[in-house]
Coordinates of C-alpha atoms in Angstrom, one line a residue:
M699 CA 16.3 63.9 71.2
S700 CA 18.8 66.6 73.0
D701 CA 20.2 68.6 70.9
I702 CA 23.2 66.7 70.0
N703 CA 21.7 64.2 68.6
I704 CA 20.4 66.1 65.7
F705 CA 23.6 67.6 64.3
G706 CA 25.1 63.9 65.9
H707 CA 27.9 62.6 67.3
Q708 CA 30.8 62.3 64.5
A709 CA 29.2 65.9 63.4
V710 CA 30.3 67.6 66.1
F711 CA 33.9 65.2 67.4
E712 CA 35.1 66.4 63.6
H713 CA 34.1 70.1 64.8
V714 CA 36.2 70.1 67.5
Y715 CA 38.4 67.8 66.7
K716 CA 39.3 70.1 63.6
S717 CA 38.6 74.0 65.3
A718 CA 39.5 73.5 68.9
P719 CA 42.7 75.6 70.0
I720 CA 44.2 72.9 72.0
G721 CA 46.5 70.5 70.4
I722 CA 44.4 66.9 70.1
A723 CA 46.2 64.3 69.1
L724 CA 44.7 59.9 69.0
V725 CA 47.0 57.2 69.5
T726 CA 47.2 53.4 70.0
I727 CA 48.0 51.2 72.5
E728 CA 50.4 49.4 71.5
G729 CA 52.1 53.4 70.9
N730 CA 51.3 54.7 67.1
W731 CA 49.9 57.5 66.0
I732 CA 45.8 57.2 65.2
S733 CA 45.8 61.4 64.7
V734 CA 46.4 64.3 65.2
N735 CA 44.7 68.0 64.6
P736 CA 45.9 71.4 62.8
A737 CA 46.6 73.1 66.2
A738 CA 48.6 70.3 67.3
C739 CA 50.3 70.5 64.2
K740 CA 51.1 74.8 64.1
M741 CA 51.8 74.2 67.3
F742 CA 55.0 72.3 66.8
G743 CA 55.5 74.6 63.5
Y744 CA 54.6 69.9 61.4
T745 CA 52.9 69.8 58.4
E746 CA 50.0 66.4 59.9
E747 CA 52.6 64.1 57.7
E748 CA 55.8 66.1 59.1
L749 CA 54.2 65.4 63.0
M750 CA 53.1 61.6 62.5
A751 CA 57.3 60.7 61.6
Q752 CA 58.3 61.3 64.6
P753 CA 57.1 59.2 68.1
A754 CA 53.8 59.2 69.0
T755 CA 54.8 58.3 72.1
E756 CA 56.3 61.1 72.4
Y757 CA 53.2 63.2 73.1
I758 CA 51.2 60.6 75.1
Y759 CA 53.1 59.5 78.3
S760 CA 56.2 58.7 77.3
D761 CA 57.6 57.6 81.0
C762 CA 55.1 54.5 81.6
I763 CA 53.9 53.5 78.1
T764 CA 56.4 50.4 77.9
N765 CA 54.4 49.8 81.2
K766 CA 51.4 49.9 80.0
D767 CA 49.7 48.6 83.5
K768 CA 51.3 50.9 85.5
L769 CA 50.4 53.6 83.3
F770 CA 46.5 51.7 83.2
R771 CA 46.7 52.1 87.0
S772 CA 47.8 55.4 86.9
L773 CA 45.1 56.5 84.3
D774 CA 42.5 54.4 85.4
E775 CA 43.4 56.7 89.3
S776 CA 43.2 59.5 88.2
S777 CA 40.0 58.9 86.8
S778 CA 41.7 58.2 83.3
I779 CA 43.3 61.3 83.1
N780 CA 46.9 62.6 83.6
A781 CA 49.1 66.0 83.2
V782 CA 52.1 65.9 82.2
E783 CA 54.4 69.5 82.1
K784 CA 57.5 68.2 78.9
Q785 CA 59.6 70.2 77.1
F786 CA 58.8 69.6 73.5
V787 CA 61.7 71.0 70.5
H788 CA 59.8 72.7 68.0
K789 CA 60.6 72.7 64.0
D790 CA 62.7 76.6 64.1
G791 CA 64.9 74.9 66.8
N792 CA 63.4 76.4 69.7
L793 CA 62.1 75.1 72.3
I794 CA 58.6 74.7 73.9
W795 CA 57.4 73.9 77.4
A796 CA 53.0 72.3 76.6
S797 CA 50.6 70.8 79.3
M798 CA 49.5 67.4 78.1
H799 CA 46.5 66.2 80.2
V800 CA 46.2 62.2 78.2
S801 CA 42.4 60.3 78.5
L802 CA 42.7 56.3 78.8
V803 CA 39.5 55.7 76.1
R804 CA 37.7 51.8 77.0
D805 CA 34.4 49.5 75.2
E806 CA 31.7 51.2 76.4
Q807 CA 31.3 47.4 77.1
D808 CA 34.2 45.2 78.7
Q809 CA 36.4 48.4 79.6
T810 CA 38.5 46.7 76.9
P811 CA 41.9 49.2 76.7
L812 CA 40.9 51.1 73.0
F813 CA 43.3 54.9 72.5
F814 CA 44.6 57.5 74.2
I815 CA 43.9 61.0 73.5
S816 CA 46.9 63.8 75.0
Q817 CA 45.3 66.9 74.5
I818 CA 48.1 69.3 74.4
V819 CA 48.8 72.8 75.4
D820 CA 50.8 75.6 74.7
I821 CA 52.2 76.9 78.5
T822 CA 55.3 78.7 76.8
D823 CA 55.3 82.0 78.2
S824 CA 53.6 81.1 82.0
K825 CA 56.8 79.0 81.6
V826 CA 58.9 81.7 81.2
A827 CA 57.2 83.9 82.9
E828 CA 57.2 80.9 86.1
Q829 CA 61.1 80.4 85.0
K830 CA 62.5 84.4 85.1
L831 CA 60.2 84.9 89.1
Q832 CA 61.8 81.8 89.8
E833 CA 65.0 83.1 89.2
S834 CA 64.2 86.6 90.6
I835 CA 63.1 84.9 94.2
E836 CA 66.6 82.9 94.4
R837 CA 68.4 85.9 93.2
Y838 CA 66.9 87.4 95.7
T839 CA 67.0 85.0 98.0
S840 CA 71.0 84.5 97.3
L841 CA 72.0 89.0 97.9
K842 CA 69.8 88.5 100.9
K843 CA 71.3 86.3 102.3
Y844 CA 75.1 86.3 101.6
N845 CA 75.0 90.2 101.4
H846 CA 77.3 91.7 103.4
D847 CA 75.0 94.1 105.7
A848 CA 71.8 93.0 107.5
I849 CA 69.1 93.7 106.0
I850 CA 65.9 93.8 107.7
S851 CA 62.2 94.6 106.4
F852 CA 59.6 95.2 107.7
N853 CA 55.8 96.8 106.4
L854 CA 54.0 100.1 107.7
D855 CA 52.7 98.6 110.2
G856 CA 56.3 99.0 111.6
R857 CA 56.2 95.0 111.8
V858 CA 59.2 92.9 111.2
L859 CA 58.6 90.0 108.2
N860 CA 61.7 89.6 107.8
G861 CA 66.0 89.5 108.1
N862 CA 69.5 87.8 106.9
Q863 CA 72.3 86.4 108.5
M864 CA 73.4 89.3 108.9
A865 CA 70.6 91.1 110.4
E866 CA 71.0 88.3 113.8
Q867 CA 74.7 88.9 113.7
L868 CA 74.1 92.6 114.5
T869 CA 71.7 92.5 116.3
G870 CA 71.4 89.5 118.5
Y871 CA 68.5 88.0 117.8
K872 CA 67.3 84.8 115.8
I873 CA 64.9 85.9 112.9
P874 CA 61.9 83.9 113.9
K875 CA 62.3 86.2 116.6
L876 CA 62.4 89.5 115.1
I877 CA 59.2 88.8 113.6
G878 CA 56.2 90.3 114.8
T879 CA 58.2 92.4 116.7
R880 CA 58.7 96.8 115.9
I881 CA 61.4 97.9 114.5
S882 CA 61.4 100.8 116.5
N883 CA 63.4 98.3 119.4
L884 CA 67.0 98.6 116.4
I885 CA 65.8 102.0 115.0
G886 CA 64.0 104.1 118.3
E887 CA 61.0 105.4 117.9
R888 CA 61.5 108.6 116.6
N889 CA 62.7 107.3 113.8
L890 CA 60.3 104.7 112.5
S891 CA 58.0 107.8 112.9
R892 CA 60.2 109.7 110.2
V893 CA 60.3 106.5 107.7
L894 CA 57.0 106.2 107.8
S895 CA 55.6 109.5 107.6
S896 CA 55.7 110.7 103.6
M897 CA 56.4 114.3 103.6
E898 CA 60.2 113.0 105.4
D899 CA 63.4 113.2 103.1
Y900 CA 65.0 109.7 102.9
A901 CA 68.0 110.8 102.6
A902 CA 68.2 113.1 106.4
V903 CA 66.5 110.2 108.1
E904 CA 69.0 107.3 106.7
K905 CA 71.5 109.8 108.6
A906 CA 69.4 110.2 111.5
I907 CA 69.5 106.2 111.5
N908 CA 73.1 105.8 112.9
V909 CA 72.4 103.5 115.3
I910 CA 71.4 99.7 115.7
H911 CA 70.7 98.8 119.4
H912 CA 71.4 95.4 119.8
K913 CA 69.9 92.7 122.0
D914 CA 72.4 92.8 125.2
G915 CA 72.1 96.5 125.7
H916 CA 74.9 98.4 123.5
T917 CA 74.7 100.0 120.0
V918 CA 76.4 98.7 117.0
E919 CA 77.4 102.0 114.5
V920 CA 76.2 101.9 111.0
L921 CA 75.6 103.6 107.8
A922 CA 72.2 103.1 106.7
T923 CA 70.3 102.1 103.3
L924 CA 66.2 103.1 103.1
A925 CA 64.3 101.1 100.4
P926 CA 60.6 101.4 99.8
I927 CA 58.8 97.5 98.7
V928 CA 56.2 98.5 96.0
I929 CA 54.0 95.8 94.8
H930 CA 51.7 96.8 92.1
N931 CA 53.1 100.6 92.2
K932 CA 51.7 100.7 96.6
N933 CA 54.3 101.3 98.7
V934 CA 53.7 98.3 101.0
G935 CA 56.6 98.2 103.5
Y936 CA 60.2 99.2 103.7
Y937 CA 63.8 97.8 103.5
I938 CA 66.5 99.0 106.1
I939 CA 69.9 98.4 104.7
A940 CA 72.8 99.0 107.6
K941 CA 76.2 98.3 107.8
D942 CA 78.5 97.8 110.5
M943 CA 80.6 101.1 110.6
T944 CA 82.7 99.2 114.1
E945 CA 85.9 98.0 112.6
Q946 CA 85.6 100.6 109.1
K947 CA 86.1 103.2 112.2
R948 CA 88.9 102.2 113.8
L949 CA 90.9 102.3 111.1
I950 CA 90.1 105.2 109.7
I951 CA 91.0 106.4 113.1
E952 CA 94.3 104.2 112.5
K953 CA 94.4 105.7 109.5
E954 CA 94.5 109.4 110.5
A955 CA 96.1 108.8 113.9
A956 CA 99.1 107.4 110.9
E957 CA 98.7 109.9 109.1
K958 CA 99.4 112.6 111.7
T959 CA 102.8 111.1 113.1
N960 CA 104.0 110.3 109.6
K961 CA 103.1 113.4 108.9
A962 CA 105.1 115.2 111.6
K963 CA 107.9 113.0 110.9
S964 CA 109.0 114.3 107.6
E965 CA 108.4 117.5 108.8
F966 CA 111.2 117.4 111.2
L967 CA 113.6 115.5 108.5
A968 CA 112.9 118.5 106.2
M969 CA 113.5 121.0 109.1
M970 CA 116.2 118.6 110.9
S971 CA 118.1 117.7 107.4
H972 CA 117.6 121.4 106.3
E973 CA 119.4 122.1 109.0
I974 CA 122.7 120.1 108.9
R975 CA 122.8 120.4 105.5
T976 CA 123.9 124.0 106.1
P977 CA 126.7 123.8 108.1
M978 CA 128.1 121.0 105.8
N979 CA 127.5 123.3 102.5
G980 CA 130.7 125.4 104.8
V981 CA 132.7 122.5 105.5
I982 CA 133.0 121.9 101.5
G983 CA 133.8 124.6 101.2
M984 CA 136.2 125.4 102.8
T985 CA 138.4 122.4 102.0
D986 CA 138.1 123.8 98.6
L987 CA 139.6 126.7 99.9
I988 CA 142.7 124.9 101.5
L989 CA 143.4 123.2 98.7
D990 CA 144.0 125.6 96.6
T991 CA 146.5 126.8 99.7
E992 CA 149.8 126.0 99.7
L993 CA 149.9 122.5 100.8
D994 CA 152.1 118.8 101.3
A995 CA 151.6 115.2 100.9
E996 CA 150.5 114.8 103.5
Q997 CA 148.1 117.2 104.6
R998 CA 146.6 117.2 100.6
E999 CA 145.2 113.5 101.0
Y1000 CA 143.6 114.4 104.4
V1001 CA 142.0 117.2 103.2
Q1002 CA 140.9 115.0 99.6
I1003 CA 138.9 112.5 101.9
I1004 CA 137.0 115.4 104.9
K1005 CA 136.2 116.5 101.3
K1006 CA 135.2 113.5 100.2
S1007 CA 133.8 112.3 103.3
G1008 CA 131.7 115.7 103.4
T1009 CA 130.1 115.6 100.1
T1010 CA 129.4 111.5 100.5
L1011 CA 127.4 113.1 103.9
L1012 CA 125.4 115.8 102.4
N1013 CA 124.2 114.7 99.5
I1014 CA 123.3 111.4 102.1
I1015 CA 120.8 114.0 103.9
N1016 CA 119.9 115.4 100.2
D1017 CA 118.6 112.3 99.8
I1018 CA 116.5 112.3 103.4
L1019 CA 115.7 116.4 102.6
D1020 CA 114.1 116.0 99.0
F1021 CA 112.4 112.7 100.6
S1022 CA 110.9 114.1 103.1
K1023 CA 109.3 117.5 101.9
I1024 CA 107.6 114.6 98.6
E1025 CA 106.8 113.5 102.1
S1026 CA 105.7 116.3 104.1
G1027 CA 103.7 117.4 100.8
R1028 CA 105.9 120.9 100.4
T1029 CA 107.0 119.1 96.7
E1030 CA 104.9 120.9 93.8
L1031 CA 105.6 121.1 89.8
V1032 CA 107.1 124.5 88.9
E1033 CA 107.0 124.3 85.0
E1034 CA 108.1 125.3 81.7
T1035 CA 109.7 125.1 77.8
F1036 CA 112.1 123.5 77.9
N1037 CA 114.6 121.5 75.4
I1038 CA 114.3 118.5 75.7
R1039 CA 117.6 117.4 74.2
M1040 CA 119.0 120.4 75.6
A1041 CA 118.3 118.5 79.0
L1042 CA 119.4 115.4 77.9
S1043 CA 123.1 117.2 77.3
E1044 CA 122.5 118.3 80.2
T1045 CA 122.3 116.3 82.9
L1046 CA 125.2 113.6 80.3
N1047 CA 127.7 116.7 80.9
M1048 CA 127.3 116.2 85.0
I1049 CA 127.9 112.3 85.1
L1050 CA 130.2 111.5 82.6
P1051 CA 132.9 112.4 84.6
K1052 CA 132.1 109.4 86.7
A1053 CA 131.6 107.0 83.3
L1054 CA 134.8 108.0 82.2
E1055 CA 136.6 107.4 85.3
K1056 CA 135.6 103.6 85.3
N1057 CA 135.9 103.7 81.1
I1058 CA 131.9 102.7 80.5
E1059 CA 130.4 103.2 77.5
V1060 CA 127.4 105.9 77.6
T1061 CA 124.4 106.4 74.9
T1062 CA 121.8 108.0 73.9
S1063 CA 118.9 108.0 71.9
V1064 CA 116.0 109.8 71.1
A1065 CA 113.4 109.2 69.1
C1066 CA 112.6 112.0 66.3
D1067 CA 109.1 111.1 67.0
V1068 CA 110.0 113.0 71.0
P1069 CA 109.4 117.0 70.6
T1070 CA 111.2 119.3 71.3
Q1071 CA 110.2 121.8 72.9
V1072 CA 107.3 121.0 75.9
Y1073 CA 106.4 122.4 79.0
G1074 CA 106.9 121.6 82.3
D1075 CA 108.8 120.2 85.2
M1076 CA 112.9 120.4 84.0
T1077 CA 114.5 120.3 86.9
K1078 CA 112.2 117.3 88.4
L1079 CA 112.7 115.6 85.5
R1080 CA 116.7 115.8 85.2
Q1081 CA 116.9 114.7 89.0
V1082 CA 114.9 112.0 87.9
L1083 CA 117.3 111.2 85.3
M1084 CA 120.5 111.6 87.2
N1085 CA 119.8 109.5 90.1
L1086 CA 119.4 107.1 88.1
L1087 CA 121.7 107.4 85.9
T1088 CA 124.1 107.5 88.9
N1089 CA 122.9 104.3 90.3
A1090 CA 123.2 102.8 86.8
I1091 CA 126.5 104.0 86.3
K1092 CA 127.9 102.9 90.1
F1093 CA 126.4 99.6 89.7
T1094 CA 127.3 99.3 86.6
S1095 CA 131.7 98.2 86.8
N1096 CA 132.8 97.6 82.9
G1097 CA 129.9 97.2 80.3
S1098 CA 127.4 100.3 79.6
V1099 CA 125.2 103.1 80.6
S1100 CA 122.2 104.3 77.4
I1101 CA 119.4 105.9 77.8
S1102 CA 116.0 106.0 75.4
V1103 CA 113.8 108.6 75.1
Q1104 CA 110.3 108.1 72.5
C1105 CA 107.2 109.1 72.5
V1106 CA 104.9 106.3 73.8
K1107 CA 101.3 108.3 72.6
S1108 CA 100.5 111.6 71.4
R1109 CA 97.4 113.9 71.4
A1110 CA 95.9 117.2 71.7
H1111 CA 99.0 119.3 73.0
L1112 CA 100.0 115.9 74.3
A1113 CA 102.6 113.7 74.1
L1114 CA 103.3 110.9 76.9
L1115 CA 107.4 110.5 77.1
Q1116 CA 109.2 106.8 78.1
F1117 CA 112.6 107.4 79.2
S1118 CA 114.2 103.6 79.6
V1119 CA 118.4 104.1 81.0
T1120 CA 119.7 100.1 80.7
D1121 CA 123.2 98.9 81.7
T1122 CA 125.6 96.2 81.9
G1123 CA 126.2 96.4 86.1
I1124 CA 125.1 93.8 88.9
G1125 CA 121.0 93.8 88.0
V1126 CA 118.5 92.7 90.4
A1127 CA 117.9 89.8 92.1
S1128 CA 114.2 89.0 91.3
D1129 CA 112.6 88.7 94.7
K1130 CA 113.8 92.0 95.8
V1131 CA 112.2 93.5 93.1
A1132 CA 109.5 94.1 95.2
Q1133 CA 110.8 96.5 97.3
L1134 CA 113.2 98.7 94.3
F1135 CA 111.2 102.3 95.3
E1136 CA 110.2 101.6 99.5
P1137 CA 112.2 104.2 100.9
F1138 CA 115.1 103.1 103.0
Y1139 CA 115.7 99.5 100.9
Q1140 CA 118.1 99.1 99.9
V1141 CA 119.8 95.9 97.7
D1142 CA 123.2 95.0 99.1
H1143 CA 122.7 93.9 102.8
Y1144 CA 124.5 96.9 105.0
M1145 CA 127.1 94.6 106.1
T1146 CA 128.6 94.0 102.5
R1147 CA 127.7 96.4 99.5
Q1148 CA 130.3 98.1 98.3
V1149 CA 128.9 101.5 97.7
E1150 CA 126.7 103.5 99.5
G1151 CA 123.5 105.9 100.1
T1152 CA 120.2 106.4 102.0
G1153 CA 118.7 104.1 99.6
L1154 CA 115.6 106.7 99.4
G1155 CA 116.7 107.9 95.2
L1156 CA 114.3 105.3 93.8
A1157 CA 111.5 106.0 96.7
I1158 CA 112.5 110.4 95.6
C1159 CA 112.3 109.0 92.1
K1160 CA 108.6 107.1 91.9
K1161 CA 108.0 110.1 94.4
L1162 CA 108.3 112.3 91.6
V1163 CA 108.1 110.8 88.7
Q1164 CA 104.0 110.1 89.4
L1165 CA 103.1 113.8 91.0
M1166 CA 104.5 114.5 87.4
G1167 CA 101.6 112.4 86.0
G1168 CA 103.9 109.2 85.6
D1169 CA 104.7 105.8 86.2
I1170 CA 108.3 104.1 86.6
W1171 CA 109.0 100.5 86.9
Y1172 CA 112.3 97.4 86.7
E1173 CA 113.1 95.0 84.2
R1174 CA 115.7 92.6 83.7
N1175 CA 117.7 93.5 81.1
P1176 CA 116.3 91.1 78.1
N1177 CA 120.6 90.8 76.7
Q1178 CA 122.8 90.3 79.4
S1179 CA 123.0 90.7 82.6
G1180 CA 122.4 94.4 84.2
S1181 CA 118.7 96.6 84.4
I1182 CA 116.5 98.4 82.5
F1183 CA 114.7 101.8 84.8
T1184 CA 111.9 103.1 82.3
F1185 CA 109.7 105.8 83.0
T1186 CA 106.5 108.2 81.4
V1187 CA 105.8 112.1 82.0
D1188 CA 103.4 113.9 80.2
F1189 CA 104.0 116.8 79.2
S1190 CA 102.1 119.4 77.3
V1191 CA 103.5 119.8 73.8
E1192 CA 103.9 123.6 73.2
T1193 CA 102.0 124.5 69.0
N1194 CA 104.7 126.6 68.3
G1195 CA 108.0 124.1 68.9
G1196 CA 107.1 122.0 66.4
N1197 CA 108.6 119.1 66.3
T1198 CA 111.5 119.8 64.9
Q1199 CA 115.0 117.6 65.1
E1200 CA 118.1 118.8 65.8
T1201 CA 119.5 116.6 62.5
G1202 CA 122.2 118.2 60.5
T1203 CA 123.3 120.4 62.6
V1204 CA 126.8 121.4 62.4
H1205 CA 128.6 123.2 65.5
E1206 CA 132.1 125.1 64.3
N1207 CA 134.2 127.1 66.5
H1208 CA 137.1 127.8 64.5
S1209 CA 139.2 130.7 67.6
A1210 CA 141.2 127.5 68.5
I1211 CA 142.9 127.2 71.7
S1212 CA 145.7 125.6 69.8
D1213 CA 146.7 126.5 66.1
L1214 CA 145.3 122.2 66.3
K1215 CA 142.0 122.1 63.7
I1216 CA 140.8 118.9 64.8
L1217 CA 137.2 117.6 62.9
I1218 CA 135.3 115.1 65.7
A1219 CA 132.6 113.4 62.4
E1220 CA 130.3 110.8 65.8
D1221 CA 126.4 109.6 64.9
N1222 CA 126.2 110.3 68.2
E1223 CA 125.3 112.9 70.9
V1224 CA 127.2 112.2 74.2
N1225 CA 129.9 110.1 72.5
Q1226 CA 130.2 113.7 70.5
L1227 CA 130.2 115.3 74.0
V1228 CA 132.7 113.1 75.4
L1229 CA 135.4 113.8 72.0
K1230 CA 134.7 117.2 73.3
K1231 CA 135.2 117.5 76.2
M1232 CA 139.2 115.2 76.5
I1233 CA 140.4 116.9 73.3
Q1234 CA 139.1 120.1 74.8
K1235 CA 141.2 118.9 78.2
L1236 CA 143.8 118.8 76.1
G1237 CA 144.5 122.6 75.1
H1238 CA 142.3 122.1 71.9
D1239 CA 139.8 123.5 70.2
S1240 CA 136.9 120.9 67.8
T1241 CA 134.2 121.2 64.8
T1242 CA 131.4 118.7 65.5
V1243 CA 129.4 117.5 62.3
T1244 CA 126.6 113.5 62.8
N1245 CA 126.9 111.8 59.9
G1246 CA 130.3 111.2 56.7
L1247 CA 128.3 114.0 54.2
E1248 CA 128.9 116.7 56.6
A1249 CA 131.7 116.0 57.9
V1250 CA 132.6 115.7 54.4
E1251 CA 132.1 119.2 54.0
A1252 CA 132.7 120.1 57.0
F1253 CA 136.1 119.5 55.2
K1254 CA 135.7 121.6 51.9
R1255 CA 135.3 123.9 53.7
Y1256 CA 137.3 125.0 56.5
P1257 CA 140.8 122.5 55.9
Y1258 CA 141.2 120.0 59.5
D1259 CA 145.1 119.0 60.1
M1260 CA 143.2 116.1 62.0
V1261 CA 139.7 113.9 61.6
F1262 CA 138.4 111.9 64.4
M1263 CA 135.7 108.9 62.1
D1264 CA 133.1 107.2 63.9
I1265 CA 132.7 104.4 61.5
Q1266 CA 129.4 103.7 61.9
M1267 CA 127.6 106.8 60.8
P1268 CA 123.9 107.1 59.1
Y1269 CA 123.7 109.2 55.5
M1270 CA 127.9 108.2 54.4
D1271 CA 129.3 105.4 56.9
G1272 CA 133.1 106.5 58.2
M1273 CA 134.8 104.5 55.3
E1274 CA 134.1 106.1 52.4
A1275 CA 133.7 109.6 54.5
V1276 CA 137.6 109.2 54.7
R1277 CA 137.0 107.8 51.0
V1278 CA 136.3 111.1 49.4
I1279 CA 138.3 113.7 51.8
Q1280 CA 141.5 111.3 50.7
E1281 CA 140.3 112.1 47.4
S1282 CA 139.8 115.3 46.9
A1283 CA 143.1 116.8 49.1
P1284 CA 145.9 116.9 47.6
P1285 CA 148.4 115.1 49.3
D1286 CA 150.0 117.8 51.6
K1287 CA 147.0 119.1 52.5
Q1288 CA 146.4 114.8 53.4
P1289 CA 144.3 114.8 56.5
Y1290 CA 145.1 113.4 59.9
I1291 CA 142.6 110.6 60.5
V1292 CA 141.3 108.6 63.6
A1293 CA 139.3 105.0 63.1
V1294 CA 137.1 105.6 66.1
T1295 CA 134.6 102.7 66.7
A1296 CA 132.5 100.9 69.1
H1297 CA 134.1 96.9 68.0
A1298 CA 137.1 95.4 69.2
I1299 CA 137.4 92.9 67.5
K1300 CA 141.4 91.1 66.9
G1301 CA 142.2 92.5 63.5
D1302 CA 140.7 95.5 63.6
R1303 CA 143.2 97.7 63.9
E1304 CA 144.9 96.1 60.8
K1305 CA 141.7 96.1 59.0
Y1306 CA 141.3 100.0 59.4
L1307 CA 145.4 101.3 58.3
G1308 CA 145.1 99.3 55.6
M1309 CA 142.0 101.3 53.9
G1310 CA 144.4 104.6 54.5
M1311 CA 143.6 105.1 58.8
D1312 CA 145.9 107.3 60.6
E1313 CA 145.2 105.6 64.0
Y1314 CA 142.8 103.7 65.0
V1315 CA 141.2 104.1 68.7
S1316 CA 138.3 101.0 70.6
K1317 CA 135.7 103.1 72.5
P1318 CA 135.1 103.2 75.7
V1319 CA 137.9 106.1 74.6
S1320 CA 139.7 107.3 76.9
M1321 CA 141.9 110.4 77.8
N1322 CA 145.3 109.0 77.9
V1323 CA 144.4 107.2 74.9
I1324 CA 143.8 110.4 73.5
S1325 CA 146.5 112.8 74.2
N1326 CA 149.0 109.8 73.4
I1327 CA 147.2 109.7 69.7
I1328 CA 147.1 114.0 69.5
D1329 CA 150.6 114.3 70.3
K1330 CA 152.1 111.6 68.4
Y1331 CA 150.4 113.2 65.6
L1332 CA 152.1 116.5 66.4
E1333 CA 155.9 114.8 67.2
E1334 CA 154.8 113.6 62.9
K1335 CA 153.9 116.9 61.8
S1336 CA 157.3 118.9 63.5
T1337 CA 159.3 115.9 62.3
T1338 CA 158.0 116.5 58.6
P1339 CA 159.2 118.9 56.8
S1340 CA 157.5 121.2 55.3

């Protein structure tokens, strides 16, 4: 009697069925559940009842269950066992892979199919490892196939193992012909010996491999990289990665030649511009001297034409000199501590005469968080501002030009300031914006343009801003026609300078050129300066304040004859300030008050005069208007009995 009979078939089967580490499922020929063992339930995370509630066909050979004859034939042809890999969803939602070995149990007498036995093995770990390996192989294959550099592998015997498509182009050999040949045919025997020598430094060997020998006999300049092939911690060969440097070398040579040519051109321009500039200064200086002599009207007209033409030519030469100095690398930053508001005011002072001549309003806005004292190159900042403001006035026939300054980023001892120059001029066509900062480029065609210039101004601005660590760009004026040129500069901030504001300062000077005492109440620094300069040129001195409160306080300290009162000001507007001044002054000491406003709406004059003001003027103010107002006041004063 055999051992199996001692224990009984049923007991053995029941033990194996319940204790086996693999899942076992019994399914009827019709595809219904008979039983499922604990290992299968554990594998899928379900209880026996939950698992048997699912379709039983999913756990045998579901693809063929609808065609039993085909299924039976398939099982008979494979010795009654058929294996298939299938993916399932675990109860927790994760995907698992299982290998199912399906067998058909038949009746021993007539071979009638009785039921299926499915043995299920969890192969998730091995399947994931297989997929990762396949992904690695595919990534490696793609990297090698589509790499722009030649990749050739060889073993420790110096025999080529494989290569990519770029290796064929670089060497002239097809890969099947290259495999098995000596790599020394491509890199030289000496280099191969150095590669295979464990004592050699890879970096030194890579530098030595600077050419690859082509099939037709010529050599190709390359930049080589070596990488060992390590399998199971053992070096079994090498990859050589070779980049064709032929085109790069040509470009480098051309670039160096272009740079030398450009430098020579810039140095020549710098020298010639300087040589021409010196006698031009003499020409302009002599015309100034001639203009101071006795000339008749015709002679004076001719000399003024000479001076204007000479000044224009000198400006062109200065632009070329600046640009060539920058291009040749001779321009350096000359940094110092300076007052940012003072630098802005001085720059505006230089362009105001041209703005007044064209009746253009110029306004400024400096944010309160902009530091007063900064450390940087004031001269180059003023040069950029001067260029942008001059352009703005040049291309604006009427309207206004404004400049704003704000702090866009502040960190320890550093401040990134942003300057924006906005005008209401002709603007720039969209298709021309890209070339704005290119050297010698002009928006207007040279045959039709109405303004003079070299086309270097914005190119110089860009170079200078970049030299100061900033950037410059152009935008369309969103509110109306015109342009906005914005640039940034990174300044160091003086720790002892602080972020003090210069608001609330009253500049009083009563050593008047004439006996007329004039007060200017205006919150805009540029408009203050415009009015003050005009009044000064007319032979009078003036005091400036920045708001209505300061105007009232100034009048209490000193009895002014005339007050030019801006209507819109902070803290106390002009109308309220006028009311307080008139109430505080005795009848015989009432000042002559001129309302100054940026608006020129019909009926404004009557409105302000009806509020007790003596005169009204709209911005931009002109010297003729101011002169007429002062003359009118003096005439009225002289005719009024004292």
